[in-house]
Coordinates of C-alpha atoms in Angstrom, one line a residue:
X1 CA 179.9 -92.5 31.4
X2 CA 182.5 -94.1 29.2
X3 CA 182.8 -93.2 25.6
X4 CA 184.6 -95.1 22.8
X5 CA 187.3 -92.9 21.4
X6 CA 187.7 -92.5 17.7
X7 CA 190.7 -91.1 15.8
X8 CA 190.1 -89.6 12.4
X9 CA 192.7 -90.6 9.8
X10 CA 195.3 -88.0 9.1
X11 CA 196.0 -88.9 5.5
X12 CA 192.3 -88.7 4.6
X13 CA 192.0 -85.2 6.1
X14 CA 195.1 -83.9 4.4
X15 CA 194.2 -85.3 1.0
X16 CA 190.6 -83.9 1.2
X17 CA 191.7 -80.5 2.3
X18 CA 194.4 -80.3 -0.4
X19 CA 191.6 -80.5 -3.0
X20 CA 190.4 -77.1 -1.7
X21 CA 193.7 -75.7 -0.5
X22 CA 196.7 -76.9 -2.7
X23 CA 199.2 -75.1 -0.4
X24 CA 198.0 -77.1 2.6
X25 CA 200.8 -79.3 4.1
X26 CA 201.3 -81.1 7.4
X27 CA 203.8 -79.8 9.9
X28 CA 205.3 -83.2 10.8
X29 CA 207.5 -81.7 13.5
X30 CA 204.5 -80.6 15.6
X31 CA 201.9 -83.3 14.6
X32 CA 201.2 -86.2 17.0
X33 CA 199.0 -89.3 16.7
X34 CA 196.2 -87.4 18.4
X35 CA 196.7 -84.0 16.8
X36 CA 197.5 -82.9 13.3
X37 CA 199.2 -79.5 12.6
X38 CA 198.7 -78.0 9.1
X39 CA 200.1 -75.0 7.4
X40 CA 198.3 -73.0 4.7
X41 CA 198.5 -69.7 3.0
X42 CA 195.1 -68.2 3.9
X43 CA 195.2 -64.6 4.9
X44 CA 192.1 -63.4 6.8
X45 CA 189.2 -64.3 9.1
X46 CA 186.7 -65.0 6.2
X47 CA 189.1 -67.6 4.7
X48 CA 189.6 -69.1 8.1
X49 CA 185.8 -69.6 8.6
X50 CA 185.6 -71.2 5.2
X51 CA 188.4 -73.6 6.1
X52 CA 186.4 -74.6 9.2
X53 CA 183.3 -75.2 7.1
X54 CA 185.3 -77.4 4.7
X55 CA 186.9 -79.4 7.5
X56 CA 183.5 -79.8 9.2
X57 CA 182.1 -81.3 6.0
X58 CA 185.0 -83.7 5.6
X59 CA 185.1 -84.9 9.2
X60 CA 181.3 -84.9 9.8
X61 CA 181.7 -82.5 12.8
X62 CA 180.4 -79.2 14.0
X63 CA 182.3 -76.7 16.1
X64 CA 181.4 -74.1 18.7
X65 CA 183.6 -71.1 19.6
X66 CA 185.7 -71.6 22.7
X67 CA 188.2 -68.7 22.5
X68 CA 188.4 -65.8 20.2
X69 CA 190.4 -62.6 20.4
X70 CA 189.1 -60.0 17.9
X71 CA 192.2 -57.8 18.3
X72 CA 195.2 -60.1 18.8
X73 CA 198.6 -58.4 19.3
X74 CA 200.9 -61.2 18.2
X75 CA 198.8 -62.6 15.4
X76 CA 196.6 -61.5 12.5
X77 CA 193.9 -63.9 13.6
X78 CA 193.4 -66.4 16.4
X79 CA 190.4 -68.5 17.2
X80 CA 189.7 -71.8 18.9
X81 CA 186.6 -74.1 18.6
X82 CA 185.4 -77.1 20.5
X83 CA 183.6 -80.1 19.1
X84 CA 179.8 -79.5 19.4
X85 CA 179.6 -82.7 21.5
X86 CA 181.7 -81.1 24.2
X87 CA 180.0 -80.3 27.5
X88 CA 180.2 -76.5 26.8
X89 CA 176.7 -74.9 26.9
X90 CA 175.0 -78.3 27.1
X91 CA 171.8 -78.9 29.0
X92 CA 170.7 -82.0 27.1
X93 CA 172.8 -85.1 28.0
X94 CA 172.1 -86.6 24.5
X95 CA 174.4 -84.0 22.9
X96 CA 177.0 -84.0 25.7
X97 CA 179.7 -86.6 25.0
X98 CA 182.3 -84.6 26.9
X99 CA 184.3 -84.5 23.8
X100 CA 187.7 -82.8 24.1
X101 CA 188.4 -82.3 20.4
X102 CA 189.6 -78.8 19.4
X103 CA 190.2 -76.9 16.3
X104 CA 192.5 -74.0 16.5
X105 CA 193.4 -71.5 13.7
X106 CA 196.2 -68.9 14.0
X107 CA 197.3 -66.6 11.2
X108 CA 200.8 -65.4 12.0
X109 CA 202.4 -62.0 11.2
X110 CA 205.3 -62.0 8.8
X111 CA 208.2 -60.1 10.6
X112 CA 211.9 -60.6 10.8
X113 CA 211.5 -62.2 14.2
X114 CA 208.8 -64.7 13.1
X115 CA 210.8 -65.7 10.0
X116 CA 213.7 -66.7 12.2
X117 CA 211.6 -69.1 14.2
X118 CA 209.2 -70.3 11.6
X119 CA 210.6 -71.9 8.4
X120 CA 207.2 -71.9 6.7
X121 CA 207.2 -68.1 6.6
X122 CA 210.3 -68.2 4.5
X123 CA 208.6 -69.9 1.6
X124 CA 208.0 -68.0 -1.7
X125 CA 204.3 -68.5 -0.8
X126 CA 204.4 -67.9 3.0
X127 CA 202.3 -70.4 4.9
X128 CA 201.1 -68.0 7.5
X129 CA 198.3 -69.9 8.9
X130 CA 198.8 -72.7 11.5
X131 CA 195.9 -75.1 12.0
X132 CA 195.8 -77.5 14.9
X133 CA 193.2 -80.2 14.7
X134 CA 192.5 -82.7 17.5
X135 CA 191.8 -86.0 15.9
X136 CA 190.6 -87.7 19.1
X137 CA 186.8 -87.7 19.6
X138 CA 184.9 -89.4 22.4
X139 CA 182.1 -90.3 20.0
X140 CA 181.7 -92.0 16.7
X141 CA 181.6 -89.3 13.9
X142 CA 180.0 -91.6 11.4
X143 CA 177.2 -93.2 13.4
X144 CA 173.6 -92.4 12.3
X145 CA 172.8 -90.9 15.7
X146 CA 175.8 -88.5 15.5
X147 CA 175.1 -87.5 11.9
X148 CA 171.5 -86.6 12.8
X149 CA 172.8 -84.0 15.3
X150 CA 174.8 -82.0 12.7
X151 CA 173.7 -78.5 11.8
X152 CA 172.2 -77.6 8.5
X153 CA 174.7 -76.3 5.9
X154 CA 174.0 -72.8 4.4
X155 CA 173.7 -74.3 0.9
X156 CA 171.1 -76.8 2.1
X157 CA 169.2 -74.0 3.9
X158 CA 169.0 -72.1 0.7
X159 CA 167.8 -75.2 -1.1
X160 CA 164.8 -75.5 1.3
X161 CA 164.0 -71.8 1.0
X162 CA 163.8 -72.3 -2.7
X163 CA 161.5 -75.3 -2.2
X164 CA 159.2 -73.2 -0.1
X165 CA 159.3 -70.4 -2.6
X166 CA 158.3 -72.9 -5.3
X167 CA 155.1 -73.6 -3.3
X168 CA 156.2 -76.8 -1.5
X169 CA 154.9 -77.4 2.0
X170 CA 157.5 -78.6 4.6
X171 CA 156.5 -82.3 4.2
X172 CA 156.6 -82.0 0.4
X173 CA 160.1 -80.5 0.6
X174 CA 161.2 -83.3 3.0
X175 CA 160.0 -86.0 0.6
X176 CA 161.4 -84.3 -2.5
X177 CA 164.8 -83.7 -0.9
X178 CA 165.0 -87.3 0.5
X179 CA 164.3 -88.7 -2.9
X180 CA 167.4 -87.1 -4.3
X181 CA 169.5 -89.3 -2.0
X182 CA 167.4 -92.4 -2.5
X183 CA 167.8 -92.1 -6.3
X184 CA 171.6 -92.1 -5.9
X185 CA 171.6 -94.8 -3.1
X186 CA 173.4 -92.2 -0.9
X187 CA 172.4 -93.6 2.5
X188 CA 175.2 -91.8 4.3
X189 CA 174.0 -88.5 3.0
X190 CA 170.4 -89.5 3.9
X191 CA 171.4 -89.9 7.5
X192 CA 173.5 -86.7 7.6
X193 CA 171.4 -83.8 9.0
X194 CA 173.8 -81.2 7.5
X195 CA 172.8 -82.5 4.1
X196 CA 169.3 -84.0 4.7
X197 CA 167.9 -82.0 7.6
X198 CA 165.7 -83.5 10.3
X199 CA 161.9 -82.8 10.3
X200 CA 162.3 -80.3 13.2
X201 CA 165.0 -78.4 11.4
X202 CA 163.0 -78.2 8.2
X203 CA 159.9 -77.0 10.0
X204 CA 162.0 -74.3 11.7
X205 CA 163.4 -73.3 8.3
X206 CA 159.9 -73.0 7.0
X207 CA 159.0 -70.7 9.9
X208 CA 162.0 -68.5 9.2
X209 CA 161.1 -68.4 5.5
X210 CA 157.5 -67.7 6.2
X211 CA 158.3 -64.8 8.6
X212 CA 160.7 -63.3 6.0
X213 CA 158.5 -63.6 2.9
X214 CA 154.9 -63.7 4.3
X215 CA 155.1 -62.0 7.6
X216 CA 154.6 -63.4 11.1
X217 CA 151.4 -65.2 12.1
X218 CA 150.8 -62.6 14.8
X219 CA 150.9 -59.6 12.5
X220 CA 151.0 -60.5 8.8
X221 CA 149.7 -57.1 7.6
X222 CA 153.1 -55.4 7.8
X223 CA 154.4 -57.7 5.1
X224 CA 151.2 -57.4 3.1
X225 CA 151.4 -53.6 3.2
X226 CA 155.0 -53.9 2.0
X227 CA 154.1 -56.1 -0.9
X228 CA 150.8 -54.3 -1.9
X229 CA 152.5 -51.9 -4.4
X230 CA 154.1 -54.9 -6.2
X231 CA 150.7 -56.7 -6.5
X232 CA 149.1 -53.5 -7.8
X233 CA 151.9 -53.2 -10.4
X234 CA 151.0 -56.6 -11.9
X235 CA 147.3 -55.8 -11.9
X236 CA 146.2 -57.5 -8.7
X237 CA 143.9 -55.6 -6.4
X238 CA 144.6 -56.1 -2.7
X239 CA 142.3 -54.7 -0.1
X240 CA 142.5 -55.5 3.6
X241 CA 140.9 -54.6 6.9
X242 CA 143.3 -55.2 9.8
X243 CA 141.3 -54.9 13.1
X244 CA 140.4 -57.9 15.2
X245 CA 137.9 -58.9 12.5
X246 CA 140.5 -58.9 9.8
X247 CA 140.0 -59.7 6.2
X248 CA 142.0 -59.6 2.9
X249 CA 140.4 -59.3 -0.5
X250 CA 142.3 -60.4 -3.6
X251 CA 141.2 -59.8 -7.2
X252 CA 143.7 -61.0 -9.9
X253 CA 143.7 -59.8 -13.5
X254 CA 142.0 -63.1 -14.6
X255 CA 139.2 -62.5 -12.1
X256 CA 138.7 -59.0 -13.3
X257 CA 138.1 -60.3 -16.9
X258 CA 135.2 -62.3 -15.5
X259 CA 133.5 -59.3 -13.9
X260 CA 131.8 -57.9 -17.1
X261 CA 130.2 -61.2 -17.9
X262 CA 126.4 -61.3 -17.7
X263 CA 126.6 -64.3 -15.5
X264 CA 128.6 -62.3 -13.0
X265 CA 125.7 -59.9 -12.6
X266 CA 123.2 -62.6 -11.6
X267 CA 123.8 -65.4 -9.1
X268 CA 127.1 -65.4 -7.2
X269 CA 128.2 -68.6 -5.4
X270 CA 130.3 -68.4 -2.3
X271 CA 132.4 -71.3 -1.1
X272 CA 134.3 -71.1 2.2
X273 CA 137.0 -73.4 3.6
X274 CA 137.7 -73.0 7.3
X275 CA 140.7 -73.7 9.6
X276 CA 143.4 -73.1 6.9
X277 CA 147.0 -73.3 8.1
X278 CA 148.1 -72.6 11.7
X279 CA 146.3 -69.2 11.7
X280 CA 142.9 -71.0 11.5
X281 CA 141.8 -68.5 8.9
X282 CA 139.0 -69.0 6.4
X283 CA 139.3 -68.8 2.6
X284 CA 136.2 -67.7 0.8
X285 CA 136.0 -67.9 -3.0
X286 CA 133.3 -66.0 -5.0
X287 CA 132.3 -67.7 -8.2
X288 CA 129.9 -67.0 -11.1
X289 CA 128.2 -69.8 -13.0
X290 CA 128.8 -69.8 -16.7
X291 CA 128.3 -72.3 -19.6
X292 CA 131.9 -73.4 -19.2
X293 CA 131.6 -73.9 -15.5
X294 CA 132.4 -71.8 -12.4
X295 CA 134.7 -68.8 -12.9
X296 CA 136.4 -67.0 -9.9
X297 CA 135.5 -63.4 -9.2
X298 CA 137.4 -62.8 -6.0
X299 CA 139.1 -64.5 -3.1
X300 CA 138.8 -63.5 0.5
X301 CA 141.0 -64.6 3.4
X302 CA 139.5 -63.6 6.8
X303 CA 139.1 -64.5 10.4
X304 CA 137.0 -67.4 11.5
X305 CA 134.1 -65.0 12.3
X306 CA 132.7 -65.6 8.8
X307 CA 129.3 -63.9 8.9
X308 CA 130.2 -60.4 9.8
X309 CA 133.3 -60.4 7.6
X310 CA 131.4 -61.7 4.6
X311 CA 128.8 -59.0 4.9
X312 CA 131.4 -56.4 5.2
X313 CA 133.0 -57.5 1.9
X314 CA 129.7 -57.7 0.1
X315 CA 128.9 -54.1 1.1
X316 CA 132.2 -52.9 -0.4

């Protein structure tokens, strides 16, 4: 298969990187039309990884590790990445453009020998890091299809985690996030999956958030036991029964205020909603009838076998 080659503009890359790294300059002696060589003053692996993230955002690219030596002898740090559209570790042809683009970062040691052969190490601010960026890609880096294959930025991931913590469902978070781009007429950002994640990515993020904050669907009781002391500290009673006929009883402070009412000692209404969420659980609300309307007394979340579970709670 033939791919149209695209060369990213050097001047644009250098100008954008210099906004983050003022001491970033091009090594014109080593640069070629297909590869740009930069020198900067970054010192360690963390700063190198941050540089890669900034370059990825500027160039609309992602990178996978190709070669890394954790204990280099001649350098402080040395790592090479391949474009994520290379054939490395690819089983899906859609993502395999056989791209040869590379990103290489080397942080050199400052010694008498290296100063003799490298003029950039003689500066008052030694430019110890050498960055080699291949500008030749076998795919268009700005097409909508390519942009939708980018990975989600950490900042965007945290945004969606906050949406979920605020009570949004995945589809609500998708619409809310997309509207931000539409209000600004930012259609390039709307197509960019690193900024505006795909539906599959967002549903995956929701699963990660749910497992971390609410527990897994297979065994949510471990997380509930972990959070039970917190709920008790704010006045919420949590009781649960965790065998195959599982059930959880919640009584909030507001519900407890309704218990002494005379109406709560007479007729109690029970309303159940089945097949809630992917767990197919049932939510049962106990209500008392008052002159101002129905007031909640307790909420039960339980397995779909309603009858036995409900009787068990009523006998508590």
